[in-house]
PDB file of C-alpha atoms and ligand atoms in Angstrom:
ATOM      1  CA  MET A   1      11.020  20.060  17.680  1.00  0.00           C
ATOM      2  CA  LYS A   2       9.844  17.321  20.016  1.00  0.00           C
ATOM      3  CA  LYS A   3      12.377  15.322  22.030  1.00  0.00           C
ATOM      4  CA  ILE A   4      11.659  11.910  23.486  1.00  0.00           C
ATOM      5  CA  SER A   5      14.126   9.779  25.370  1.00  0.00           C
ATOM      6  CA  ILE A   6      14.839   6.107  24.877  1.00  0.00           C
ATOM      7  CA  SER A   7      13.943   5.439  28.521  1.00  0.00           C
ATOM      8  CA  GLN A   8      10.539   7.120  27.969  1.00  0.00           C
ATOM      9  CA  ILE A   9       9.886   4.852  24.981  1.00  0.00           C
ATOM     10  CA  LYS A  10      10.917   1.786  27.010  1.00  0.00           C
ATOM     11  CA  GLU A  11       8.667   2.753  29.905  1.00  0.00           C
ATOM     12  CA  VAL A  12       5.633   3.380  27.693  1.00  0.00           C
ATOM     13  CA  ALA A  13       6.169   0.144  25.732  1.00  0.00           C
ATOM     14  CA  GLN A  14       6.277  -1.788  29.026  1.00  0.00           C
ATOM     15  CA  GLN A  15       3.080  -0.043  30.190  1.00  0.00           C
ATOM     16  CA  ALA A  16       1.396  -0.958  26.894  1.00  0.00           C
ATOM     17  CA  TYR A  17       2.410  -4.582  27.353  1.00  0.00           C
ATOM     18  CA  GLU A  18       1.102  -4.738  30.950  1.00  0.00           C
ATOM     19  CA  GLN A  19      -2.142  -2.983  30.075  1.00  0.00           C
ATOM     20  CA  VAL A  20      -2.940  -5.109  27.009  1.00  0.00           C
ATOM     21  CA  LYS A  21      -1.626  -8.555  27.906  1.00  0.00           C
ATOM     22  CA  GLY A  22      -4.758  -9.719  29.756  1.00  0.00           C
ATOM     23  CA  ASN A  23      -7.103  -8.800  26.889  1.00  0.00           C
ATOM     24  CA  THR A  24      -8.988 -11.867  25.657  1.00  0.00           C
ATOM     25  CA  ASP A  25     -10.928 -10.327  22.758  1.00  0.00           C
ATOM     26  CA  GLY A  26     -10.776 -11.718  19.232  1.00  0.00           C
ATOM     27  CA  LYS A  27      -9.950 -15.167  17.941  1.00  0.00           C
ATOM     28  CA  ASN A  28      -7.219 -16.812  15.896  1.00  0.00           C
ATOM     29  CA  ALA A  29      -7.681 -16.978  12.127  1.00  0.00           C
ATOM     30  CA  ASP A  30      -9.456 -20.281  11.493  1.00  0.00           C
ATOM     31  CA  TYR A  31      -9.756 -20.298   7.684  1.00  0.00           C
ATOM     32  CA  ILE A  32      -6.117 -21.413   7.609  1.00  0.00           C
ATOM     33  CA  PRO A  33      -6.057 -24.530   9.868  1.00  0.00           C
ATOM     34  CA  TYR A  34      -2.446 -24.060  11.078  1.00  0.00           C
ATOM     35  CA  LEU A  35      -3.196 -20.585  12.440  1.00  0.00           C
ATOM     36  CA  ALA A  36      -6.203 -21.780  14.437  1.00  0.00           C
ATOM     37  CA  ASN A  37      -3.900 -23.884  16.623  1.00  0.00           C
ATOM     38  CA  ILE A  38      -1.291 -21.277  17.604  1.00  0.00           C
ATOM     39  CA  ASP A  39      -1.165 -20.424  21.334  1.00  0.00           C
ATOM     40  CA  LYS A  40      -3.563 -17.508  21.681  1.00  0.00           C
ATOM     41  CA  ASN A  41      -1.713 -16.073  24.694  1.00  0.00           C
ATOM     42  CA  LEU A  42       1.479 -15.254  22.797  1.00  0.00           C
ATOM     43  CA  PHE A  43       2.147 -11.517  22.837  1.00  0.00           C
ATOM     44  CA  GLY A  44       5.256  -9.558  21.944  1.00  0.00           C
ATOM     45  CA  ILE A  45       6.279  -6.003  21.156  1.00  0.00           C
ATOM     46  CA  SER A  46       9.441  -4.757  19.445  1.00  0.00           C
ATOM     47  CA  ILE A  47      10.580  -1.244  18.582  1.00  0.00           C
ATOM     48  CA  CYS A  48      13.582  -0.512  16.380  1.00  0.00           C
ATOM     49  CA  LEU A  49      15.096   2.939  16.697  1.00  0.00           C
ATOM     50  CA  LEU A  50      17.043   4.459  13.845  1.00  0.00           C
ATOM     51  CA  ASN A  51      20.354   4.058  15.677  1.00  0.00           C
ATOM     52  CA  GLY A  52      19.734   0.306  15.513  1.00  0.00           C
ATOM     53  CA  GLN A  53      18.788  -0.010  19.179  1.00  0.00           C
ATOM     54  CA  LYS A  54      15.854  -2.336  19.892  1.00  0.00           C
ATOM     55  CA  ILE A  55      13.303  -2.345  22.680  1.00  0.00           C
ATOM     56  CA  THR A  56      11.825  -5.830  22.992  1.00  0.00           C
ATOM     57  CA  ILE A  57       9.129  -7.208  25.324  1.00  0.00           C
ATOM     58  CA  GLY A  58       7.329 -10.543  25.831  1.00  0.00           C
ATOM     59  CA  ASP A  59       7.236 -13.022  22.927  1.00  0.00           C
ATOM     60  CA  TYR A  60       9.151 -10.725  20.562  1.00  0.00           C
ATOM     61  CA  ASN A  61      11.271 -13.690  19.493  1.00  0.00           C
ATOM     62  CA  TYR A  62       8.496 -16.154  18.597  1.00  0.00           C
ATOM     63  CA  ARG A  63       8.338 -17.131  14.885  1.00  0.00           C
ATOM     64  CA  PHE A  64       4.864 -16.647  13.465  1.00  0.00           C
ATOM     65  CA  GLY A  65       3.462 -16.553   9.931  1.00  0.00           C
ATOM     66  CA  ILE A  66       4.249 -13.193   8.326  1.00  0.00           C
ATOM     67  CA  GLU A  67       1.088 -13.484   6.164  1.00  0.00           C
ATOM     68  CA  SER A  68      -0.046 -10.172   4.692  1.00  0.00           C
ATOM     69  CA  VAL A  69       2.744  -8.139   6.224  1.00  0.00           C
ATOM     70  CA  SER A  70       4.868  -9.760   3.482  1.00  0.00           C
ATOM     71  CA  LYS A  71       2.881  -7.743   0.945  1.00  0.00           C
ATOM     72  CA  VAL A  72       4.868  -4.679   2.010  1.00  0.00           C
ATOM     73  CA  HIS A  73       8.183  -6.450   1.536  1.00  0.00           C
ATOM     74  CA  THR A  74       7.372  -7.705  -1.937  1.00  0.00           C
ATOM     75  CA  ALA A  75       5.891  -4.330  -2.900  1.00  0.00           C
ATOM     76  CA  ILE A  76       9.304  -2.891  -2.025  1.00  0.00           C
ATOM     77  CA  LEU A  77      10.999  -5.554  -4.147  1.00  0.00           C
ATOM     78  CA  VAL A  78       8.954  -4.734  -7.256  1.00  0.00           C
ATOM     79  CA  LEU A  79       9.327  -1.002  -6.570  1.00  0.00           C
ATOM     80  CA  ARG A  80      13.082  -1.601  -6.573  1.00  0.00           C
ATOM     81  CA  GLN A  81      12.945  -3.674  -9.755  1.00  0.00           C
ATOM     82  CA  TYR A  82      10.484  -1.554 -11.772  1.00  0.00           C
ATOM     83  CA  GLY A  83      10.406   1.944 -10.184  1.00  0.00           C
ATOM     84  CA  ALA A  84       7.461   3.852  -8.712  1.00  0.00           C
ATOM     85  CA  GLN A  85       5.667   4.812 -11.938  1.00  0.00           C
ATOM     86  CA  LYS A  86       5.460   1.266 -13.320  1.00  0.00           C
ATOM     87  CA  ILE A  87       3.990  -0.056 -10.046  1.00  0.00           C
ATOM     88  CA  LEU A  88       1.318   2.626 -10.237  1.00  0.00           C
ATOM     89  CA  ASP A  89       0.560   1.712 -13.857  1.00  0.00           C
ATOM     90  CA  MET A  90       0.707  -2.073 -13.530  1.00  0.00           C
ATOM     91  CA  ILE A  91      -0.872  -2.552 -10.071  1.00  0.00           C
ATOM     92  CA  GLY A  92      -1.998   0.793  -8.580  1.00  0.00           C
ATOM     93  CA  ALA A  93      -1.701   2.559  -5.227  1.00  0.00           C
ATOM     94  CA  ASP A  94      -5.326   3.010  -4.238  1.00  0.00           C
ATOM     95  CA  ALA A  95      -7.263   1.943  -1.148  1.00  0.00           C
ATOM     96  CA  THR A  96      -9.979  -0.605  -1.876  1.00  0.00           C
ATOM     97  CA  GLY A  97     -12.048   0.073   1.277  1.00  0.00           C
ATOM     98  CA  LEU A  98     -12.854  -3.640   1.175  1.00  0.00           C
ATOM     99  CA  PRO A  99     -11.592  -6.804   2.887  1.00  0.00           C
ATOM    100  CA  PHE A 100      -8.097  -8.089   2.009  1.00  0.00           C
ATOM    101  CA  ASN A 101      -9.369 -10.975  -0.107  1.00  0.00           C
ATOM    102  CA  SER A 102     -12.127  -9.098  -1.918  1.00  0.00           C
ATOM    103  CA  ILE A 103     -13.070 -10.247  -5.407  1.00  0.00           C
ATOM    104  CA  ILE A 104     -15.595  -7.426  -5.783  1.00  0.00           C
ATOM    105  CA  ALA A 105     -12.703  -4.966  -5.445  1.00  0.00           C
ATOM    106  CA  ILE A 106     -11.197  -6.416  -8.635  1.00  0.00           C
ATOM    107  CA  LEU A 107     -14.500  -6.282 -10.494  1.00  0.00           C
ATOM    108  CA  LEU A 108     -15.085  -2.669  -9.425  1.00  0.00           C
ATOM    109  CA  GLU A 109     -11.676  -1.608 -10.659  1.00  0.00           C
ATOM    110  CA  ASN A 110     -10.899  -4.090 -13.392  1.00  0.00           C
ATOM    111  CA  ASP A 111      -8.256  -1.953 -15.025  1.00  0.00           C
ATOM    112  CA  HIS A 112      -5.901  -2.693 -12.112  1.00  0.00           C
ATOM    113  CA  PRO A 113      -5.885  -4.588  -8.803  1.00  0.00           C
ATOM    114  CA  SER A 114      -5.702  -1.304  -6.761  1.00  0.00           C
ATOM    115  CA  THR A 115      -2.638  -1.832  -4.567  1.00  0.00           C
ATOM    116  CA  PRO A 116       0.068  -4.438  -3.862  1.00  0.00           C
ATOM    117  CA  LEU A 117      -1.115  -4.478  -0.228  1.00  0.00           C
ATOM    118  CA  VAL A 118      -4.315  -6.520  -0.777  1.00  0.00           C
ATOM    119  CA  ASN A 119      -4.358 -10.128  -1.963  1.00  0.00           C
ATOM    120  CA  ALA A 120      -5.058  -9.301  -5.620  1.00  0.00           C
ATOM    121  CA  GLY A 121      -2.258  -6.740  -5.921  1.00  0.00           C
ATOM    122  CA  ALA A 122       0.118  -8.928  -3.907  1.00  0.00           C
ATOM    123  CA  ILE A 123      -0.387 -11.879  -6.263  1.00  0.00           C
ATOM    124  CA  SER A 124       0.114  -9.483  -9.147  1.00  0.00           C
ATOM    125  CA  ALA A 125       3.318  -8.193  -7.496  1.00  0.00           C
ATOM    126  CA  CYS A 126       4.602 -11.782  -7.132  1.00  0.00           C
ATOM    127  CA  SER A 127       3.934 -12.261 -10.851  1.00  0.00           C
ATOM    128  CA  MET A 128       6.101  -9.202 -11.583  1.00  0.00           C
ATOM    129  CA  VAL A 129       9.120 -10.258  -9.513  1.00  0.00           C
ATOM    130  CA  GLN A 130      12.110 -10.645 -11.791  1.00  0.00           C
ATOM    131  CA  PRO A 131      13.338 -12.778 -13.451  1.00  0.00           C
ATOM    132  CA  VAL A 132       9.881 -13.445 -14.905  1.00  0.00           C
ATOM    133  CA  GLY A 133       9.343 -17.124 -15.753  1.00  0.00           C
ATOM    134  CA  GLU A 134      11.928 -18.385 -13.248  1.00  0.00           C
ATOM    135  CA  ALA A 135      10.114 -19.632 -10.135  1.00  0.00           C
ATOM    136  CA  THR A 136      13.223 -20.551  -8.125  1.00  0.00           C
ATOM    137  CA  GLN A 137      15.041 -17.299  -8.794  1.00  0.00           C
ATOM    138  CA  LYS A 138      11.901 -15.282  -8.114  1.00  0.00           C
ATOM    139  CA  TRP A 139      11.508 -17.053  -4.765  1.00  0.00           C
ATOM    140  CA  ASN A 140      15.153 -16.413  -3.904  1.00  0.00           C
ATOM    141  CA  ALA A 141      14.696 -12.714  -4.721  1.00  0.00           C
ATOM    142  CA  ILE A 142      11.618 -12.530  -2.459  1.00  0.00           C
ATOM    143  CA  VAL A 143      13.409 -14.204   0.463  1.00  0.00           C
ATOM    144  CA  GLU A 144      16.596 -12.192  -0.008  1.00  0.00           C
ATOM    145  CA  ASN A 145      14.630  -8.945   0.005  1.00  0.00           C
ATOM    146  CA  ILE A 146      12.804  -9.903   3.212  1.00  0.00           C
ATOM    147  CA  THR A 147      16.144 -10.900   4.770  1.00  0.00           C
ATOM    148  CA  ASP A 148      17.689  -7.549   3.852  1.00  0.00           C
ATOM    149  CA  LEU A 149      14.721  -5.614   5.242  1.00  0.00           C
ATOM    150  CA  CYS A 150      14.618  -7.600   8.508  1.00  0.00           C
ATOM    151  CA  GLY A 151      18.379  -8.015   8.860  1.00  0.00           C
ATOM    152  CA  ASP A 152      17.711 -11.700   9.512  1.00  0.00           C
ATOM    153  CA  ALA A 153      16.488 -14.609   7.374  1.00  0.00           C
ATOM    154  CA  PRO A 154      12.817 -15.677   7.512  1.00  0.00           C
ATOM    155  CA  GLN A 155      12.154 -19.424   7.666  1.00  0.00           C
ATOM    156  CA  LEU A 156       9.401 -21.202   5.809  1.00  0.00           C
ATOM    157  CA  ILE A 157       6.839 -22.749   8.175  1.00  0.00           C
ATOM    158  CA  ASP A 158       6.207 -25.829   6.094  1.00  0.00           C
ATOM    159  CA  GLU A 159       3.049 -26.842   7.925  1.00  0.00           C
ATOM    160  CA  LEU A 160       1.566 -23.374   7.380  1.00  0.00           C
ATOM    161  CA  TYR A 161       2.474 -23.461   3.689  1.00  0.00           C
ATOM    162  CA  LYS A 162       0.772 -26.838   3.266  1.00  0.00           C
ATOM    163  CA  SER A 163      -2.232 -25.758   5.308  1.00  0.00           C
ATOM    164  CA  GLU A 164      -2.653 -22.580   3.279  1.00  0.00           C
ATOM    165  CA  SER A 165      -2.012 -24.237  -0.105  1.00  0.00           C
ATOM    166  CA  ALA A 166      -4.724 -26.786   0.621  1.00  0.00           C
ATOM    167  CA  THR A 167      -7.339 -24.148   1.456  1.00  0.00           C
ATOM    168  CA  ASN A 168      -6.578 -21.081  -0.707  1.00  0.00           C
ATOM    169  CA  PHE A 169      -9.530 -21.434  -3.101  1.00  0.00           C
ATOM    170  CA  ASN A 170     -10.453 -17.756  -2.907  1.00  0.00           C
ATOM    171  CA  ASN A 171      -6.918 -16.708  -3.801  1.00  0.00           C
ATOM    172  CA  ARG A 172      -6.901 -19.149  -6.727  1.00  0.00           C
ATOM    173  CA  SER A 173     -10.005 -17.383  -8.056  1.00  0.00           C
ATOM    174  CA  ILE A 174      -8.286 -14.026  -7.619  1.00  0.00           C
ATOM    175  CA  ALA A 175      -5.193 -15.158  -9.560  1.00  0.00           C
ATOM    176  CA  TRP A 176      -7.246 -16.357 -12.512  1.00  0.00           C
ATOM    177  CA  LEU A 177      -9.590 -13.369 -12.480  1.00  0.00           C
ATOM    178  CA  LEU A 178      -6.550 -11.104 -12.644  1.00  0.00           C
ATOM    179  CA  LYS A 179      -5.277 -13.159 -15.567  1.00  0.00           C
ATOM    180  CA  ASN A 180      -8.572 -12.391 -17.275  1.00  0.00           C
ATOM    181  CA  TYR A 181      -7.805  -8.663 -16.880  1.00  0.00           C
ATOM    182  CA  ASN A 182      -4.172  -9.037 -18.014  1.00  0.00           C
ATOM    183  CA  ARG A 183      -2.915  -8.099 -14.557  1.00  0.00           C
ATOM    184  CA  ILE A 184      -0.890 -11.244 -13.954  1.00  0.00           C
ATOM    185  CA  TYR A 185       2.525 -10.873 -15.537  1.00  0.00           C
ATOM    186  CA  ASP A 186       3.748 -14.462 -15.197  1.00  0.00           C
ATOM    187  CA  ASP A 187       2.150 -17.879 -14.863  1.00  0.00           C
ATOM    188  CA  PRO A 188      -0.932 -17.443 -12.567  1.00  0.00           C
ATOM    189  CA  ASP A 189      -0.449 -20.702 -10.623  1.00  0.00           C
ATOM    190  CA  MET A 190       3.233 -19.994 -10.081  1.00  0.00           C
ATOM    191  CA  SER A 191       2.469 -16.405  -8.967  1.00  0.00           C
ATOM    192  CA  LEU A 192      -0.149 -17.677  -6.525  1.00  0.00           C
ATOM    193  CA  ASP A 193       2.252 -20.274  -5.161  1.00  0.00           C
ATOM    194  CA  LEU A 194       4.934 -17.629  -4.582  1.00  0.00           C
ATOM    195  CA  TYR A 195       2.386 -15.488  -2.766  1.00  0.00           C
ATOM    196  CA  THR A 196       1.217 -18.416  -0.595  1.00  0.00           C
ATOM    197  CA  ARG A 197       4.795 -19.367   0.218  1.00  0.00           C
ATOM    198  CA  GLN A 198       5.826 -15.831   1.155  1.00  0.00           C
ATOM    199  CA  CYS A 199       2.790 -15.609   3.481  1.00  0.00           C
ATOM    200  CA  SER A 200       4.007 -18.824   5.168  1.00  0.00           C
ATOM    201  CA  LEU A 201       7.410 -17.438   6.101  1.00  0.00           C
ATOM    202  CA  GLY A 202       8.099 -17.384   9.814  1.00  0.00           C
ATOM    203  CA  VAL A 203       9.329 -14.091  11.264  1.00  0.00           C
ATOM    204  CA  THR A 204       9.482 -12.529  14.724  1.00  0.00           C
ATOM    205  CA  ALA A 205       8.109  -9.207  15.955  1.00  0.00           C
ATOM    206  CA  GLU A 206      11.733  -8.170  16.389  1.00  0.00           C
ATOM    207  CA  MET A 207      12.433  -8.859  12.700  1.00  0.00           C
ATOM    208  CA  LEU A 208       9.368  -6.929  11.561  1.00  0.00           C
ATOM    209  CA  SER A 209      10.328  -3.964  13.730  1.00  0.00           C
ATOM    210  CA  VAL A 210      13.709  -3.875  11.969  1.00  0.00           C
ATOM    211  CA  ALA A 211      12.004  -4.042   8.542  1.00  0.00           C
ATOM    212  CA  ALA A 212       9.736  -1.167   9.628  1.00  0.00           C
ATOM    213  CA  GLY A 213      12.820   0.633  10.944  1.00  0.00           C
ATOM    214  CA  THR A 214      14.454   0.212   7.533  1.00  0.00           C
ATOM    215  CA  ILE A 215      11.482   1.916   5.883  1.00  0.00           C
ATOM    216  CA  ALA A 216      11.455   4.611   8.598  1.00  0.00           C
ATOM    217  CA  ASN A 217      15.201   5.047   7.995  1.00  0.00           C
ATOM    218  CA  HIS A 218      14.671   5.759   4.276  1.00  0.00           C
ATOM    219  CA  GLY A 219      15.821   2.383   2.986  1.00  0.00           C
ATOM    220  CA  VAL A 220      18.912   1.858   5.151  1.00  0.00           C
ATOM    221  CA  ASN A 221      18.602  -1.044   7.593  1.00  0.00           C
ATOM    222  CA  PRO A 222      19.403   0.583  10.974  1.00  0.00           C
ATOM    223  CA  VAL A 223      20.903  -2.651  12.349  1.00  0.00           C
ATOM    224  CA  THR A 224      23.005  -3.899   9.410  1.00  0.00           C
ATOM    225  CA  ASN A 225      23.463  -0.429   7.813  1.00  0.00           C
ATOM    226  CA  LYS A 226      22.785  -1.968   4.389  1.00  0.00           C
ATOM    227  CA  GLN A 227      21.014   0.283   1.869  1.00  0.00           C
ATOM    228  CA  VAL A 228      18.099  -1.994   0.932  1.00  0.00           C
ATOM    229  CA  PHE A 229      16.145   0.374  -1.312  1.00  0.00           C
ATOM    230  CA  GLU A 230      16.476   3.846  -2.769  1.00  0.00           C
ATOM    231  CA  THR A 231      15.607   6.694  -0.404  1.00  0.00           C
ATOM    232  CA  GLU A 232      13.036   8.136  -2.824  1.00  0.00           C
ATOM    233  CA  LEU A 233      10.895   4.991  -2.563  1.00  0.00           C
ATOM    234  CA  THR A 234      10.222   5.629   1.150  1.00  0.00           C
ATOM    235  CA  PRO A 235       7.204   7.948   0.746  1.00  0.00           C
ATOM    236  CA  LYS A 236       5.766   5.648  -1.939  1.00  0.00           C
ATOM    237  CA  ILE A 237       5.760   2.598   0.315  1.00  0.00           C
ATOM    238  CA  THR A 238       4.696   4.560   3.405  1.00  0.00           C
ATOM    239  CA  SER A 239       1.766   6.136   1.558  1.00  0.00           C
ATOM    240  CA  MET A 240       0.594   2.710   0.405  1.00  0.00           C
ATOM    241  CA  ILE A 241       0.741   1.371   3.962  1.00  0.00           C
ATOM    242  CA  ALA A 242      -1.097   4.462   5.239  1.00  0.00           C
ATOM    243  CA  SER A 243      -3.895   4.151   2.690  1.00  0.00           C
ATOM    244  CA  VAL A 244      -4.691   0.415   2.942  1.00  0.00           C
ATOM    245  CA  GLY A 245      -2.679  -1.239   5.749  1.00  0.00           C
ATOM    246  CA  PHE A 246      -5.820  -2.112   7.727  1.00  0.00           C
ATOM    247  CA  TYR A 247      -8.009  -2.740   4.645  1.00  0.00           C
ATOM    248  CA  GLU A 248     -11.573  -1.499   5.214  1.00  0.00           C
ATOM    249  CA  HIS A 249     -10.629  -0.097   8.639  1.00  0.00           C
ATOM    250  CA  THR A 250      -7.591   1.878   7.554  1.00  0.00           C
ATOM    251  CA  GLY A 251      -9.233   5.271   8.107  1.00  0.00           C
ATOM    252  CA  ASP A 252     -10.231   4.378  11.661  1.00  0.00           C
ATOM    253  CA  TRP A 253      -6.740   3.025  12.298  1.00  0.00           C
ATOM    254  CA  MET A 254      -4.945   6.118  11.021  1.00  0.00           C
ATOM    255  CA  TYR A 255      -7.357   8.403  12.893  1.00  0.00           C
ATOM    256  CA  THR A 256      -6.835   6.642  16.217  1.00  0.00           C
ATOM    257  CA  SER A 257      -3.179   5.573  16.024  1.00  0.00           C
ATOM    258  CA  GLY A 258      -1.407   8.129  13.835  1.00  0.00           C
ATOM    259  CA  ILE A 259       0.974   5.537  12.356  1.00  0.00           C
ATOM    260  CA  PRO A 260       0.931   3.810   8.950  1.00  0.00           C
ATOM    261  CA  ALA A 261       0.879   0.074   9.703  1.00  0.00           C
ATOM    262  CA  LYS A 262       0.332  -3.241   7.956  1.00  0.00           C
ATOM    263  CA  THR A 263      -1.334  -6.281   9.480  1.00  0.00           C
ATOM    264  CA  GLY A 264      -1.327 -10.019   8.821  1.00  0.00           C
ATOM    265  CA  VAL A 265      -3.675 -12.825   9.870  1.00  0.00           C
ATOM    266  CA  GLY A 266      -0.732 -14.513  11.629  1.00  0.00           C
ATOM    267  CA  GLY A 267      -1.227 -11.820  14.297  1.00  0.00           C
ATOM    268  CA  GLY A 268       1.620  -9.500  13.339  1.00  0.00           C
ATOM    269  CA  VAL A 269       1.357  -5.742  12.819  1.00  0.00           C
ATOM    270  CA  MET A 270       4.239  -3.615  11.533  1.00  0.00           C
ATOM    271  CA  GLY A 271       4.149   0.191  11.875  1.00  0.00           C
ATOM    272  CA  VAL A 272       6.401   2.808  10.289  1.00  0.00           C
ATOM    273  CA  LEU A 273       6.997   6.265  11.747  1.00  0.00           C
ATOM    274  CA  PRO A 274       9.316   7.842   9.153  1.00  0.00           C
ATOM    275  CA  GLY A 275      12.426   9.410  10.619  1.00  0.00           C
ATOM    276  CA  VAL A 276      11.653   8.070  14.104  1.00  0.00           C
ATOM    277  CA  MET A 277      11.193   4.300  14.452  1.00  0.00           C
ATOM    278  CA  GLY A 278       9.760   1.002  13.309  1.00  0.00           C
ATOM    279  CA  ILE A 279       7.406  -0.862  15.616  1.00  0.00           C
ATOM    280  CA  SER A 280       5.876  -4.309  15.574  1.00  0.00           C
ATOM    281  CA  ALA A 281       3.518  -6.179  17.868  1.00  0.00           C
ATOM    282  CA  PHE A 282       2.331  -9.750  17.614  1.00  0.00           C
ATOM    283  CA  ALA A 283      -0.616 -11.610  19.192  1.00  0.00           C
ATOM    284  CA  PRO A 284      -2.709 -14.240  17.346  1.00  0.00           C
ATOM    285  CA  PRO A 285      -6.340 -13.341  18.243  1.00  0.00           C
ATOM    286  CA  LEU A 286      -7.856 -11.183  15.481  1.00  0.00           C
ATOM    287  CA  ASP A 287     -10.831  -8.857  15.126  1.00  0.00           C
ATOM    288  CA  GLY A 288     -13.488  -9.429  12.466  1.00  0.00           C
ATOM    289  CA  SER A 289     -11.321  -7.904   9.731  1.00  0.00           C
ATOM    290  CA  GLY A 290      -8.309 -10.136  10.401  1.00  0.00           C
ATOM    291  CA  ASN A 291      -6.250  -7.635  12.411  1.00  0.00           C
ATOM    292  CA  SER A 292      -4.590  -8.572  15.731  1.00  0.00           C
ATOM    293  CA  VAL A 293      -6.565  -7.119  18.633  1.00  0.00           C
ATOM    294  CA  LYS A 294      -3.706  -6.860  21.113  1.00  0.00           C
ATOM    295  CA  ALA A 295      -1.161  -5.642  18.565  1.00  0.00           C
ATOM    296  CA  GLN A 296      -3.497  -2.800  17.613  1.00  0.00           C
ATOM    297  CA  LEU A 297      -4.132  -1.819  21.246  1.00  0.00           C
ATOM    298  CA  ALA A 298      -0.437  -1.900  22.118  1.00  0.00           C
ATOM    299  CA  ILE A 299       0.721   0.204  19.168  1.00  0.00           C
ATOM    300  CA  LYS A 300      -2.078   2.731  19.672  1.00  0.00           C
ATOM    301  CA  PHE A 301      -1.223   3.000  23.372  1.00  0.00           C
ATOM    302  CA  ILE A 302       2.438   3.673  22.622  1.00  0.00           C
ATOM    303  CA  MET A 303       1.750   6.239  19.910  1.00  0.00           C
ATOM    304  CA  ASN A 304      -0.820   8.150  21.934  1.00  0.00           C
ATOM    305  CA  LYS A 305       1.055   8.056  25.226  1.00  0.00           C
ATOM    306  CA  LEU A 306       4.246   9.326  23.562  1.00  0.00           C
ATOM    307  CA  GLY A 307       2.268  11.939  21.608  1.00  0.00           C
ATOM    308  CA  LEU A 308       3.650  10.653  18.306  1.00  0.00           C
ATOM    309  CA  ASN A 309       1.560  11.088  15.155  1.00  0.00           C
ATOM    310  CA  ILE A 310       2.575  11.189  11.506  1.00  0.00           C
ATOM    311  CA  PHE A 311      -0.051  13.871  10.873  1.00  0.00           C
ATOM    312  CA  ASN A 312       0.914  16.427  13.501  1.00  0.00           C
ATOM    313  CA  GLY A 313       3.817  17.724  11.448  1.00  0.00           C
ATOM    314  CA  GLU A 314       6.148  17.690  14.428  1.00  0.00           C
ATOM    315  CA  GLN A 315       9.820  16.928  13.997  1.00  0.00           C
ATOM    316  CA  VAL A 316      10.795  14.280  16.516  1.00  0.00           C
ATOM    317  CA  THR A 317      14.246  13.502  17.869  1.00  0.00           C
ATOM    318  CA  VAL A 318      14.965  10.455  19.967  1.00  0.00           C
ATOM    319  CA  VAL A 319      17.643  11.240  22.578  1.00  0.00           C
ATOM    320  CA  GLU A 320      19.554   9.013  25.054  1.00  0.00           C
TER     321      GLU A 320
HETATM  322  N1  LIG B   1      -2.247 -15.673   3.233  1.00  0.00           N
HETATM  323  C1  LIG B   1      -3.410 -14.974   3.720  1.00  0.00           C
HETATM  324  C2  LIG B   1      -4.467 -14.929   2.636  1.00  0.00           C
HETATM  325  O1  LIG B   1      -4.130 -14.746   1.533  1.00  0.00           O
HETATM  326  C3  LIG B   1      -3.005 -13.591   4.134  1.00  0.00           C
HETATM  327  C4  LIG B   1      -4.155 -12.727   4.561  1.00  0.00           C
HETATM  328  C5  LIG B   1      -3.831 -11.692   5.588  1.00  0.00           C
HETATM  329  O2  LIG B   1      -2.865 -11.790   6.315  1.00  0.00           O
HETATM  330  N2  LIG B   1      -4.693 -10.691   5.707  1.00  0.00           N
HETATM  331  O3  LIG B   1      -5.624 -15.105   2.888  1.00  0.00           O
END
């Protein structure tokens, strides 16, 4: 049994912030015009412990585009609505080993879109959200689920939504290609629009750390104490994050950080250490695969310095 104290976690998180904040590597996503213009110096870290206590540093309260981190939330929603087996059958739970927006990945595995955590599977997941055929109710279900996971309501960044809707040609191709393979379970344009809108929701690093904390806490939001999803879904969602959260670099990420985490081109990363904590970091400049440079460095620093790793089989207790 390993014991770490809250003050140790605070100290290491502060060290990570100081060490990483001056890093100028990477650049903002520029294929979505809104994201190109976000202040590249923003940087925040938030950790949510399972007693609901939060450790927050820097720009933890800045609202940025959730982007692909939302894929985890909506995967949870369809897992709740359909159960684990149906998600495996209708979408899949496999790593693609390819970029998030890969069309080749669909062609290589045309019997399913691999996983809800890449664009294809996420659009497919949006098509599955119940009640099928009802765009407004589906949207409300998506937002309500994100609110429950974060313990706070996300807000649509209208400018981001417009910016992304005007430029999402690749995703339009994905939606219609999936339709060709019978892997879109509602209207393709409506499913794509729901996906684009959910990516344009504004959240903070603090909110994402609470959502990660909810997963780490087996479905119970540690801040609101609401049971958001069934306990038995926890390993399903965590295994999906672990296998594809960083797309083609997921193996390197897991090897060096020891924590399943999901990234978004808005600059957010959300990591889940089951039974211990949720963590999120946010900074807009990205590496070549669309993953925040500073968020990766900060989370890795914290995990390694605290000696935490999902693969070392150690039971960890956080003490006062
Ligand atoms: N909305 C973005 C897209 O579909 C999300 C991508 C990401 O965050 N990796 O291209």
